[in-house]
Amino acid sequence: MAAISYSNCPTSSSIRSNSYLAPSPSSSLSANSRRPRVFSVSKKFRPQMISHDSPRYWNVLNVQDGSVATAESPLATETPLIKLKDGLTLSTSENESSEAAGFDIKETGSSVSITVVGASGDLAKKKIFPALFALYYEDCLPEHFTVFGYARSKMTDEDLRNMVSKTLTCRIDKRENCSEKMEQFLKRCFYHSGQYDSEENFSELDKKLKEHEGDRASNRLFYLSIPPNIFIDSVRCASTSASSSKGWTRVIVEKPFGRDSESSAALTSGLKQYLGEDQIFRIDHYLGKELVENLSVLRFSNLIFEPLWSRQYIRNVQFIFSEDFGTEGRGGYFDNYGIIRDIMQNHLLQILALFAMETPVSLDAEDIRNEKVKVLRSMKPLQLENVVIGQYKSHVKGGVTYPAYTDDKTVPKGSLTPTFAAAALFINNARWDGVPFLMKAGKALHTKRAEIRVQFRHVPGNLYSRSFGTDLDRATNELVIRVQPDEAIYLKINNKVPGLGMRLDRSNLNLHYAARYAKEIPDAYERLLLDAIEGERRLFIRSDELDAAWSLFTPLLKELEEKKIVPEFYPYGSRGPVGAHYLAARHNVRWGDMSAEHTKDD
Ligand SMILES: NC(=O)C1=CN([C@@H]2O[C@H](COP(=O)(O)OP(=O)(O)OC[C@H]3O[C@@H](n4cnc5c(N)ncnc54)[C@H](OP(=O)(O)O)[C@@H]3O)[C@@H](O)[C@H]2O)C=CC1
Ligand SMILES: O=C1O[C@H](COP(=O)(O)O)[C@@H](O)[C@H](O)[C@H]1O
């Protein structure tokens, strides 16, 4: 039966788990929620749970008149409430059996307040507030929600609204009622100025939050959009003075999660002094990108890919990230981290884990994260000989001078911090033994792009090998998942050029998102914020994943720093250090984005 949703939100988990591919209705539910629950009691309302299409929405049958209502599950709200349409709420003691559960009708609903800690900062302005507005525009936020900005800067509610309004867009021009929606959204935004280590200031925030929450069950989400050295202080103050007493409290933590294994472990134990692991949402925004989400769909819902997904057919896999701008404005932060910590250890490694994992038991967060962590734990720590590092230098092009990394005033002169790195990694398991997984990440390169390239093996005894000359690599299939920009999935195949002769050509079977779908793709932060509100942890990083990720990179990072390895300098706007080609060649790999036939379109 189709779920009846009272929300128009096109991206809520109810819709996502209810895809046309029709996974089993319970496929995205936690183990606890899989058992059908039957609630019955009061004379007036005798709702009976008949299906749960998502963790968030349950279809509830009124056994008296046979009508079906969509209810928000207590699992989603983490409060013992089942919210029916029209603001009615059934509260229940969450009885697991089919025994009477004791419903009691209250005319309230739960509220969610989202506090952006560090609201005056770059990320808040650039990503978080716009994502919240987009969710509001799409009707994805709960009916009773409030957004609070918190930072030291002195601002009024009105100042915050002015600041936020400058970055809000409806993403696509001429969307209906955009300015009214913006006004309505801004009315829900408030500001409180305070120190990050002041329990008193957080108590003041708590008071303001309570004024907005009223009698409702109150759920609170804190987004730590602040430098990492103040994460723990903020969490201590938020949890002791501003956590919810009648609902859930969750904290989204932004990267960097430490600089190495030790600092990451210290951060985790610091956070866990005040929060349970289930309250911590470690964000890696690459996991929220549409094509990264699609990776598992592509692999597990198409018969043609999964059988090929192993060392038997795949020669190598490449994860490529490039930006055509430098560290502009973020040099101070970047110099302490470098490209390996900024991009490889998190974004690219997370994609690798998703790419290489075994089929999870279900789409449950824990099942997926269990498989990802197994991949990470099967990998050898990175060796220096399998890494190339680079740093961009100044370059003059068309009369314009592009700066060197060290020209940034916030970067120490003579800094050896890499702005580019290439690496070869290996997964020591039966599926991937011997297959090089190459990563390449760089700033100030010739293009902005993130993609996954899967290069397949040669066709054994290829009948047409003469048509390819001596370069058999040109004849192999390559699957490209272009994460951004201009999202696409395409497969390079060999085909005959039409005509009477027998000439072969290479063509792309292309799923080009802009051509296939009229609808714009939501920003990663929208998906992740919605998931955090809904308690969906699949796209957030669990602490054991984080430990395993750091174990792979920490020895290398220490060696680079202790030996003061000098990066290879490459001109701003170039294709990066040539060392990356030698590294690939040593593993019999050619970078897919560098091949002679690589054109702008692919
Ligand atoms: N910006 C980006 O694109 C990305 C950022 N991140 C991460 O997100 C978090 C926020 O990033 P971003 O917004 O760029 O950070 P900002 O440097 O802009 O800092 C955010 C806010 O924190 C406060 N703050 C800054 N420095 C200090 C300090 N030393 N002590 C106390 N408070 C301070 C400031 O607010 P006030 O002075 O008003 O208190 C500032 O507006 C960081 O952890 C960053 O690494 C992750 C991915 C991308
Ligand atoms: O986490 C980070 O990501 C951005 C790139 O994100 P994108 O979504 O714009 O591709 C990168 O610029 C930044 O250095 C890094 O910290």
PDB file of N, CA and C in Angstrom, residues 274-350:
ATOM      1  N   TYR A 274      30.136  13.812  27.299  1.00  0.00           N
ATOM      2  CA  TYR A 274      28.865  14.549  27.413  1.00  0.00           C
ATOM      3  C   TYR A 274      27.755  13.993  26.526  1.00  0.00           C
ATOM      4  N   LEU A 275      28.147  13.174  25.547  1.00  0.00           N
ATOM      5  CA  LEU A 275      27.146  12.681  24.580  1.00  0.00           C
ATOM      6  C   LEU A 275      27.301  11.189  24.367  1.00  0.00           C
ATOM      7  N   GLY A 276      26.205  10.527  24.075  1.00  0.00           N
ATOM      8  CA  GLY A 276      26.284   9.130  23.647  1.00  0.00           C
ATOM      9  C   GLY A 276      26.653   9.109  22.169  1.00  0.00           C
ATOM     10  N   GLU A 277      27.218   7.992  21.707  1.00  0.00           N
ATOM     11  CA  GLU A 277      27.584   7.892  20.284  1.00  0.00           C
ATOM     12  C   GLU A 277      26.352   8.153  19.392  1.00  0.00           C
ATOM     13  N   ASP A 278      25.163   7.720  19.884  1.00  0.00           N
ATOM     14  CA  ASP A 278      23.966   7.912  19.052  1.00  0.00           C
ATOM     15  C   ASP A 278      23.530   9.376  18.980  1.00  0.00           C
ATOM     16  N   GLN A 279      24.150  10.232  19.794  1.00  0.00           N
ATOM     17  CA  GLN A 279      23.811  11.665  19.694  1.00  0.00           C
ATOM     18  C   GLN A 279      24.791  12.416  18.795  1.00  0.00           C
ATOM     19  N   ILE A 280      25.901  11.743  18.448  1.00  0.00           N
ATOM     20  CA  ILE A 280      26.953  12.433  17.687  1.00  0.00           C
ATOM     21  C   ILE A 280      26.774  12.139  16.200  1.00  0.00           C
ATOM     22  N   PHE A 281      26.638  13.167  15.414  1.00  0.00           N
ATOM     23  CA  PHE A 281      26.485  13.034  13.963  1.00  0.00           C
ATOM     24  C   PHE A 281      27.722  13.669  13.311  1.00  0.00           C
ATOM     25  N   ARG A 282      28.721  12.830  13.005  1.00  0.00           N
ATOM     26  CA  ARG A 282      29.948  13.350  12.376  1.00  0.00           C
ATOM     27  C   ARG A 282      29.671  13.491  10.890  1.00  0.00           C
ATOM     28  N   ILE A 283      29.769  14.702  10.427  1.00  0.00           N
ATOM     29  CA  ILE A 283      29.341  14.955   9.044  1.00  0.00           C
ATOM     30  C   ILE A 283      30.526  14.835   8.089  1.00  0.00           C
ATOM     31  N   ASP A 284      30.303  14.155   6.987  1.00  0.00           N
ATOM     32  CA  ASP A 284      31.241  14.207   5.866  1.00  0.00           C
ATOM     33  C   ASP A 284      30.356  14.546   4.685  1.00  0.00           C
ATOM     34  N   HIS A 285      30.418  15.802   4.257  1.00  0.00           N
ATOM     35  CA  HIS A 285      29.357  16.226   3.331  1.00  0.00           C
ATOM     36  C   HIS A 285      29.420  15.498   1.989  1.00  0.00           C
ATOM     37  N   TYR A 286      30.546  14.852   1.671  1.00  0.00           N
ATOM     38  CA  TYR A 286      30.594  14.099   0.424  1.00  0.00           C
ATOM     39  C   TYR A 286      29.625  12.912   0.444  1.00  0.00           C
ATOM     40  N   LEU A 287      29.341  12.409   1.632  1.00  0.00           N
ATOM     41  CA  LEU A 287      28.387  11.300   1.715  1.00  0.00           C
ATOM     42  C   LEU A 287      26.965  11.759   1.388  1.00  0.00           C
ATOM     43  N   GLY A 288      26.745  13.060   1.462  1.00  0.00           N
ATOM     44  CA  GLY A 288      25.410  13.594   1.158  1.00  0.00           C
ATOM     45  C   GLY A 288      25.263  13.967  -0.313  1.00  0.00           C
ATOM     46  N   LYS A 289      26.302  13.781  -1.103  1.00  0.00           N
ATOM     47  CA  LYS A 289      26.204  14.165  -2.521  1.00  0.00           C
ATOM     48  C   LYS A 289      25.401  13.106  -3.280  1.00  0.00           C
ATOM     49  N   GLU A 290      24.606  13.595  -4.206  1.00  0.00           N
ATOM     50  CA  GLU A 290      23.650  12.736  -4.903  1.00  0.00           C
ATOM     51  C   GLU A 290      24.309  11.494  -5.519  1.00  0.00           C
ATOM     52  N   LEU A 291      25.432  11.695  -6.202  1.00  0.00           N
ATOM     53  CA  LEU A 291      26.008  10.542  -6.898  1.00  0.00           C
ATOM     54  C   LEU A 291      26.753   9.596  -5.972  1.00  0.00           C
ATOM     55  N   VAL A 292      27.089  10.093  -4.806  1.00  0.00           N
ATOM     56  CA  VAL A 292      27.696   9.191  -3.823  1.00  0.00           C
ATOM     57  C   VAL A 292      26.580   8.320  -3.239  1.00  0.00           C
ATOM     58  N   GLU A 293      25.432   8.938  -2.987  1.00  0.00           N
ATOM     59  CA  GLU A 293      24.252   8.176  -2.546  1.00  0.00           C
ATOM     60  C   GLU A 293      23.871   7.133  -3.591  1.00  0.00           C
ATOM     61  N   ASN A 294      24.067   7.495  -4.844  1.00  0.00           N
ATOM     62  CA  ASN A 294      23.636   6.617  -5.930  1.00  0.00           C
ATOM     63  C   ASN A 294      24.580   5.435  -6.158  1.00  0.00           C
ATOM     64  N   LEU A 295      25.753   5.512  -5.560  1.00  0.00           N
ATOM     65  CA  LEU A 295      26.754   4.467  -5.785  1.00  0.00           C
ATOM     66  C   LEU A 295      26.212   3.085  -5.426  1.00  0.00           C
ATOM     67  N   SER A 296      25.588   3.000  -4.263  1.00  0.00           N
ATOM     68  CA  SER A 296      25.067   1.701  -3.829  1.00  0.00           C
ATOM     69  C   SER A 296      23.881   1.275  -4.694  1.00  0.00           C
ATOM     70  N   VAL A 297      23.074   2.253  -5.113  1.00  0.00           N
ATOM     71  CA  VAL A 297      21.923   1.912  -5.963  1.00  0.00           C
ATOM     72  C   VAL A 297      22.429   1.330  -7.277  1.00  0.00           C
ATOM     73  N   LEU A 298      23.413   2.003  -7.843  1.00  0.00           N
ATOM     74  CA  LEU A 298      23.969   1.555  -9.122  1.00  0.00           C
ATOM     75  C   LEU A 298      24.470   0.123  -9.000  1.00  0.00           C
ATOM     76  N   ARG A 299      25.190  -0.110  -7.931  1.00  0.00           N
ATOM     77  CA  ARG A 299      25.842  -1.402  -7.788  1.00  0.00           C
ATOM     78  C   ARG A 299      24.885  -2.513  -7.377  1.00  0.00           C
ATOM     79  N   PHE A 300      24.031  -2.222  -6.404  1.00  0.00           N
ATOM     80  CA  PHE A 300      23.229  -3.305  -5.832  1.00  0.00           C
ATOM     81  C   PHE A 300      21.854  -3.476  -6.472  1.00  0.00           C
ATOM     82  N   SER A 301      21.483  -2.555  -7.380  1.00  0.00           N
ATOM     83  CA  SER A 301      20.163  -2.748  -7.963  1.00  0.00           C
ATOM     84  C   SER A 301      20.240  -2.980  -9.467  1.00  0.00           C
ATOM     85  N   ASN A 302      21.445  -3.157  -9.997  1.00  0.00           N
ATOM     86  CA  ASN A 302      21.608  -3.488 -11.412  1.00  0.00           C
ATOM     87  C   ASN A 302      22.386  -4.791 -11.505  1.00  0.00           C
ATOM     88  N   LEU A 303      21.816  -5.746 -12.135  1.00  0.00           N
ATOM     89  CA  LEU A 303      22.482  -7.051 -12.206  1.00  0.00           C
ATOM     90  C   LEU A 303      23.833  -6.972 -12.896  1.00  0.00           C
ATOM     91  N   ILE A 304      23.969  -6.037 -13.836  1.00  0.00           N
ATOM     92  CA  ILE A 304      25.179  -6.050 -14.667  1.00  0.00           C
ATOM     93  C   ILE A 304      26.431  -5.568 -13.942  1.00  0.00           C
ATOM     94  N   PHE A 305      26.312  -4.853 -12.832  1.00  0.00           N
ATOM     95  CA  PHE A 305      27.535  -4.340 -12.217  1.00  0.00           C
ATOM     96  C   PHE A 305      28.112  -5.246 -11.133  1.00  0.00           C
ATOM     97  N   GLU A 306      27.258  -5.689 -10.209  1.00  0.00           N
ATOM     98  CA  GLU A 306      27.773  -6.397  -9.039  1.00  0.00           C
ATOM     99  C   GLU A 306      28.651  -7.609  -9.409  1.00  0.00           C
ATOM    100  N   PRO A 307      28.277  -8.422 -10.419  1.00  0.00           N
ATOM    101  CA  PRO A 307      29.142  -9.561 -10.740  1.00  0.00           C
ATOM    102  C   PRO A 307      30.540  -9.143 -11.230  1.00  0.00           C
ATOM    103  N   LEU A 308      30.649  -7.907 -11.711  1.00  0.00           N
ATOM    104  CA  LEU A 308      31.948  -7.441 -12.225  1.00  0.00           C
ATOM    105  C   LEU A 308      32.776  -6.746 -11.151  1.00  0.00           C
ATOM    106  N   TRP A 309      32.188  -6.550  -9.984  1.00  0.00           N
ATOM    107  CA  TRP A 309      32.761  -5.672  -8.959  1.00  0.00           C
ATOM    108  C   TRP A 309      33.836  -6.386  -8.128  1.00  0.00           C
ATOM    109  N   SER A 310      34.920  -6.756  -8.762  1.00  0.00           N
ATOM    110  CA  SER A 310      35.973  -7.447  -8.014  1.00  0.00           C
ATOM    111  C   SER A 310      37.255  -7.434  -8.828  1.00  0.00           C
ATOM    112  N   ARG A 311      38.315  -7.985  -8.225  1.00  0.00           N
ATOM    113  CA  ARG A 311      39.623  -8.069  -8.867  1.00  0.00           C
ATOM    114  C   ARG A 311      39.578  -8.837 -10.181  1.00  0.00           C
ATOM    115  N   GLN A 312      38.560  -9.691 -10.311  1.00  0.00           N
ATOM    116  CA  GLN A 312      38.492 -10.498 -11.518  1.00  0.00           C
ATOM    117  C   GLN A 312      38.270  -9.637 -12.774  1.00  0.00           C
ATOM    118  N   TYR A 313      37.518  -8.566 -12.633  1.00  0.00           N
ATOM    119  CA  TYR A 313      37.184  -7.746 -13.800  1.00  0.00           C
ATOM    120  C   TYR A 313      37.684  -6.302 -13.705  1.00  0.00           C
ATOM    121  N   ILE A 314      37.985  -5.864 -12.487  1.00  0.00           N
ATOM    122  CA  ILE A 314      38.374  -4.454 -12.350  1.00  0.00           C
ATOM    123  C   ILE A 314      39.898  -4.354 -12.214  1.00  0.00           C
ATOM    124  N   ARG A 315      40.498  -3.520 -13.061  1.00  0.00           N
ATOM    125  CA  ARG A 315      41.952  -3.334 -13.069  1.00  0.00           C
ATOM    126  C   ARG A 315      42.382  -2.361 -11.994  1.00  0.00           C
ATOM    127  N   ASN A 316      41.677  -1.273 -11.898  1.00  0.00           N
ATOM    128  CA  ASN A 316      41.991  -0.270 -10.873  1.00  0.00           C
ATOM    129  C   ASN A 316      40.796   0.646 -10.698  1.00  0.00           C
ATOM    130  N   VAL A 317      40.785   1.365  -9.580  1.00  0.00           N
ATOM    131  CA  VAL A 317      39.713   2.322  -9.312  1.00  0.00           C
ATOM    132  C   VAL A 317      40.377   3.648  -8.928  1.00  0.00           C
ATOM    133  N   GLN A 318      39.828   4.737  -9.436  1.00  0.00           N
ATOM    134  CA  GLN A 318      40.440   6.048  -9.173  1.00  0.00           C
ATOM    135  C   GLN A 318      39.419   6.993  -8.538  1.00  0.00           C
ATOM    136  N   PHE A 319      39.857   7.702  -7.525  1.00  0.00           N
ATOM    137  CA  PHE A 319      39.003   8.694  -6.856  1.00  0.00           C
ATOM    138  C   PHE A 319      39.711  10.033  -7.035  1.00  0.00           C
ATOM    139  N   ILE A 320      39.075  10.914  -7.766  1.00  0.00           N
ATOM    140  CA  ILE A 320      39.774  12.140  -8.174  1.00  0.00           C
ATOM    141  C   ILE A 320      39.012  13.370  -7.694  1.00  0.00           C
ATOM    142  N   PHE A 321      39.727  14.256  -7.018  1.00  0.00           N
ATOM    143  CA  PHE A 321      39.123  15.511  -6.552  1.00  0.00           C
ATOM    144  C   PHE A 321      40.032  16.628  -7.015  1.00  0.00           C
ATOM    145  N   SER A 322      39.477  17.614  -7.712  1.00  0.00           N
ATOM    146  CA  SER A 322      40.322  18.773  -8.014  1.00  0.00           C
ATOM    147  C   SER A 322      39.498  20.041  -7.903  1.00  0.00           C
ATOM    148  N   GLU A 323      40.191  21.080  -7.487  1.00  0.00           N
ATOM    149  CA  GLU A 323      39.566  22.410  -7.405  1.00  0.00           C
ATOM    150  C   GLU A 323      40.401  23.368  -8.229  1.00  0.00           C
ATOM    151  N   ASP A 324      39.717  24.308  -8.905  1.00  0.00           N
ATOM    152  CA  ASP A 324      40.472  25.240  -9.736  1.00  0.00           C
ATOM    153  C   ASP A 324      40.742  26.548  -9.000  1.00  0.00           C
ATOM    154  N   PHE A 325      40.709  26.481  -7.665  1.00  0.00           N
ATOM    155  CA  PHE A 325      41.081  27.654  -6.867  1.00  0.00           C
ATOM    156  C   PHE A 325      41.933  27.171  -5.695  1.00  0.00           C
ATOM    157  N   GLY A 326      42.652  28.125  -5.113  1.00  0.00           N
ATOM    158  CA  GLY A 326      43.568  27.754  -4.028  1.00  0.00           C
ATOM    159  C   GLY A 326      42.882  27.760  -2.676  1.00  0.00           C
ATOM    160  N   THR A 327      43.662  28.007  -1.645  1.00  0.00           N
ATOM    161  CA  THR A 327      43.088  27.936  -0.296  1.00  0.00           C
ATOM    162  C   THR A 327      42.472  29.268   0.112  1.00  0.00           C
ATOM    163  N   GLU A 328      42.322  30.143  -0.855  1.00  0.00           N
ATOM    164  CA  GLU A 328      41.847  31.508  -0.611  1.00  0.00           C
ATOM    165  C   GLU A 328      40.969  31.651   0.630  1.00  0.00           C
ATOM    166  N   GLY A 329      41.478  32.440   1.569  1.00  0.00           N
ATOM    167  CA  GLY A 329      40.670  32.737   2.757  1.00  0.00           C
ATOM    168  C   GLY A 329      40.740  31.668   3.834  1.00  0.00           C
ATOM    169  N   ARG A 330      41.164  30.457   3.492  1.00  0.00           N
ATOM    170  CA  ARG A 330      41.180  29.394   4.519  1.00  0.00           C
ATOM    171  C   ARG A 330      42.599  28.859   4.758  1.00  0.00           C
ATOM    172  N   GLY A 331      43.592  29.662   4.352  1.00  0.00           N
ATOM    173  CA  GLY A 331      44.979  29.224   4.464  1.00  0.00           C
ATOM    174  C   GLY A 331      45.376  28.924   5.906  1.00  0.00           C
ATOM    175  N   GLY A 332      44.860  29.709   6.838  1.00  0.00           N
ATOM    176  CA  GLY A 332      45.205  29.522   8.250  1.00  0.00           C
ATOM    177  C   GLY A 332      44.801  28.132   8.713  1.00  0.00           C
ATOM    178  N   TYR A 333      43.567  27.758   8.410  1.00  0.00           N
ATOM    179  CA  TYR A 333      43.082  26.421   8.752  1.00  0.00           C
ATOM    180  C   TYR A 333      43.873  25.375   7.966  1.00  0.00           C
ATOM    181  N   PHE A 334      43.994  25.613   6.669  1.00  0.00           N
ATOM    182  CA  PHE A 334      44.517  24.575   5.778  1.00  0.00           C
ATOM    183  C   PHE A 334      45.951  24.196   6.124  1.00  0.00           C
ATOM    184  N   ASP A 335      46.754  25.211   6.499  1.00  0.00           N
ATOM    185  CA  ASP A 335      48.164  24.914   6.709  1.00  0.00           C
ATOM    186  C   ASP A 335      48.389  23.913   7.835  1.00  0.00           C
ATOM    187  N   ASN A 336      47.468  23.859   8.758  1.00  0.00           N
ATOM    188  CA  ASN A 336      47.587  22.922   9.872  1.00  0.00           C
ATOM    189  C   ASN A 336      47.122  21.518   9.482  1.00  0.00           C
ATOM    190  N   TYR A 337      46.484  21.411   8.320  1.00  0.00           N
ATOM    191  CA  TYR A 337      45.900  20.124   7.944  1.00  0.00           C
ATOM    192  C   TYR A 337      46.470  19.576   6.639  1.00  0.00           C
ATOM    193  N   GLY A 338      46.453  20.378   5.579  1.00  0.00           N
ATOM    194  CA  GLY A 338      46.953  19.882   4.294  1.00  0.00           C
ATOM    195  C   GLY A 338      45.907  19.037   3.580  1.00  0.00           C
ATOM    196  N   ILE A 339      46.166  18.782   2.303  1.00  0.00           N
ATOM    197  CA  ILE A 339      45.154  18.163   1.449  1.00  0.00           C
ATOM    198  C   ILE A 339      44.845  16.720   1.852  1.00  0.00           C
ATOM    199  N   ILE A 340      45.825  16.024   2.428  1.00  0.00           N
ATOM    200  CA  ILE A 340      45.572  14.608   2.766  1.00  0.00           C
ATOM    201  C   ILE A 340      44.514  14.534   3.859  1.00  0.00           C
ATOM    202  N   ARG A 341      44.656  15.412   4.875  1.00  0.00           N
ATOM    203  CA  ARG A 341      43.646  15.404   5.951  1.00  0.00           C
ATOM    204  C   ARG A 341      42.355  16.078   5.497  1.00  0.00           C
ATOM    205  N   ASP A 342      42.486  17.079   4.626  1.00  0.00           N
ATOM    206  CA  ASP A 342      41.317  17.876   4.232  1.00  0.00           C
ATOM    207  C   ASP A 342      40.369  17.093   3.314  1.00  0.00           C
ATOM    208  N   ILE A 343      40.927  16.289   2.440  1.00  0.00           N
ATOM    209  CA  ILE A 343      40.093  15.629   1.417  1.00  0.00           C
ATOM    210  C   ILE A 343      40.234  14.102   1.408  1.00  0.00           C
ATOM    211  N   MET A 344      41.474  13.617   1.481  1.00  0.00           N
ATOM    212  CA  MET A 344      41.672  12.169   1.262  1.00  0.00           C
ATOM    213  C   MET A 344      41.204  11.307   2.420  1.00  0.00           C
ATOM    214  N   GLN A 345      41.644  11.678   3.620  1.00  0.00           N
ATOM    215  CA  GLN A 345      41.368  10.820   4.785  1.00  0.00           C
ATOM    216  C   GLN A 345      39.868  10.739   5.064  1.00  0.00           C
ATOM    217  N   ASN A 346      39.111  11.698   4.591  1.00  0.00           N
ATOM    218  CA  ASN A 346      37.670  11.683   4.859  1.00  0.00           C
ATOM    219  C   ASN A 346      36.878  11.488   3.569  1.00  0.00           C
ATOM    220  N   HIS A 347      36.769  12.544   2.753  1.00  0.00           N
ATOM    221  CA  HIS A 347      35.846  12.464   1.609  1.00  0.00           C
ATOM    222  C   HIS A 347      36.175  11.285   0.674  1.00  0.00           C
ATOM    223  N   LEU A 348      37.427  11.208   0.221  1.00  0.00           N
ATOM    224  CA  LEU A 348      37.747  10.172  -0.769  1.00  0.00           C
ATOM    225  C   LEU A 348      37.750   8.779  -0.143  1.00  0.00           C
ATOM    226  N   LEU A 349      38.208   8.711   1.099  1.00  0.00           N
ATOM    227  CA  LEU A 349      38.235   7.393   1.746  1.00  0.00           C
ATOM    228  C   LEU A 349      36.822   6.890   2.034  1.00  0.00           C
ATOM    229  N   GLN A 350      35.931   7.777   2.385  1.00  0.00           N
ATOM    230  CA  GLN A 350      34.539   7.381   2.617  1.00  0.00           C
ATOM    231  C   GLN A 350      33.914   6.840   1.334  1.00  0.00           C
TER     232      GLN A 350
END
